[in-house]
Phi, psi and omega in degrees: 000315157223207185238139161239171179202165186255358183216162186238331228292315197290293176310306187283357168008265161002301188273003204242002175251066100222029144266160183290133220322119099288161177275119176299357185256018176254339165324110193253288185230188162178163196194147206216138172208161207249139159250108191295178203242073168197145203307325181308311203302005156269350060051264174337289165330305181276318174318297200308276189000259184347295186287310186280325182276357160281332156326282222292340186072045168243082178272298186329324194268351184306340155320279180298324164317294192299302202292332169315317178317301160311322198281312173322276184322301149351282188307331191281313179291332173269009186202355219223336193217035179346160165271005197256342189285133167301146170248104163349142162326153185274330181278009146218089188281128204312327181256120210208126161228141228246136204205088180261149156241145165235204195250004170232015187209162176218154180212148182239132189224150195223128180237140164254169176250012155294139178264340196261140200311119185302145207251132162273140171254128204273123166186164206228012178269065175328331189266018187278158147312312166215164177129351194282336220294320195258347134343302179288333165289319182308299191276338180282338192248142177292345180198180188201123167198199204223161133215160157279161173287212061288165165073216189278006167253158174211162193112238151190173162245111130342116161251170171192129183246167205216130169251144189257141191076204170315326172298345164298334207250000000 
């Protein structure tokens, strides 16, 4: 279901131009996994979650990691995959999510095959079903944003970054 590494620099390239500066020599790990287009795939998402920050011996943080998470994949498969949209071959799956460590920050990233921008929606209705999702990223995360892709990639990525350790406090 995914992948690890000991370096980000090459592959994540891509994914790593609209976060905010890190140093590429503070790379320590990263792990990537493919999510079929389906609602099961946030499940999925978080067990990869769960199983890679227990590798890394960031368990403590799995909370707040997971439910971003869940918000992200959510967010992709619903608003990035309509249900009305053809689905794409299984062996090339639309949705991928992105797990980078440095060495005070962890970032979570979600690439879609959508160009259009996540939208936050203003409400003061808390008790909704939906709508929260990038609220939550918001509230959960030290920071957050998006860019589109380029080049032999197309969509965009969703980030949510995290800071680890002392830099939290």
């Amino acid at each position: 279901m995914g992948t690890n590494g000991s370096t980000v620099l090459e592959p994540f390239e891509p994914l790593r131009q609209g976060l905010p500066p890190i140093d590429p020599a503070a790379v320590s790990s990263s792990a990537s996994c493919a999510l079929p287009p389906r609602y099961e795939a946030v499940r999925g998402a978080r067990h990869f979650t769960k199983a890679t920050l227990t590798q890394w011996e960031l368990g403590e943080c799995f909370d707040d990691v997971a439910l971003v998470v869940s918000e992200l994949v959510t967010n992709a498969l619903r608003h990035a995959l309509p249900a009305d949209t053809p689905r794409a071959d299984e062996q090339d799956p639309p949705v991928r999510l992105h797990l980078m460590r440095w060495t005070s920050r962890l970032v979570c990233a979600v690439r879609d095959p959508s160009h259009a921008s996540p939208v936050t929606r203003e409400s003061d209705d808390f008790s909704a079903e939906s709508g929260r999702g990038l609220f939550l990223v918001d509230s959960f995360s030290d920071s957050w944003g998006w860019h589109p892709l380029a080049g032999t990639l197309s969509g965009k990525v969703v980030w949510a970054l995290f800071r680890l350790g002392t830099e939290r406090q």
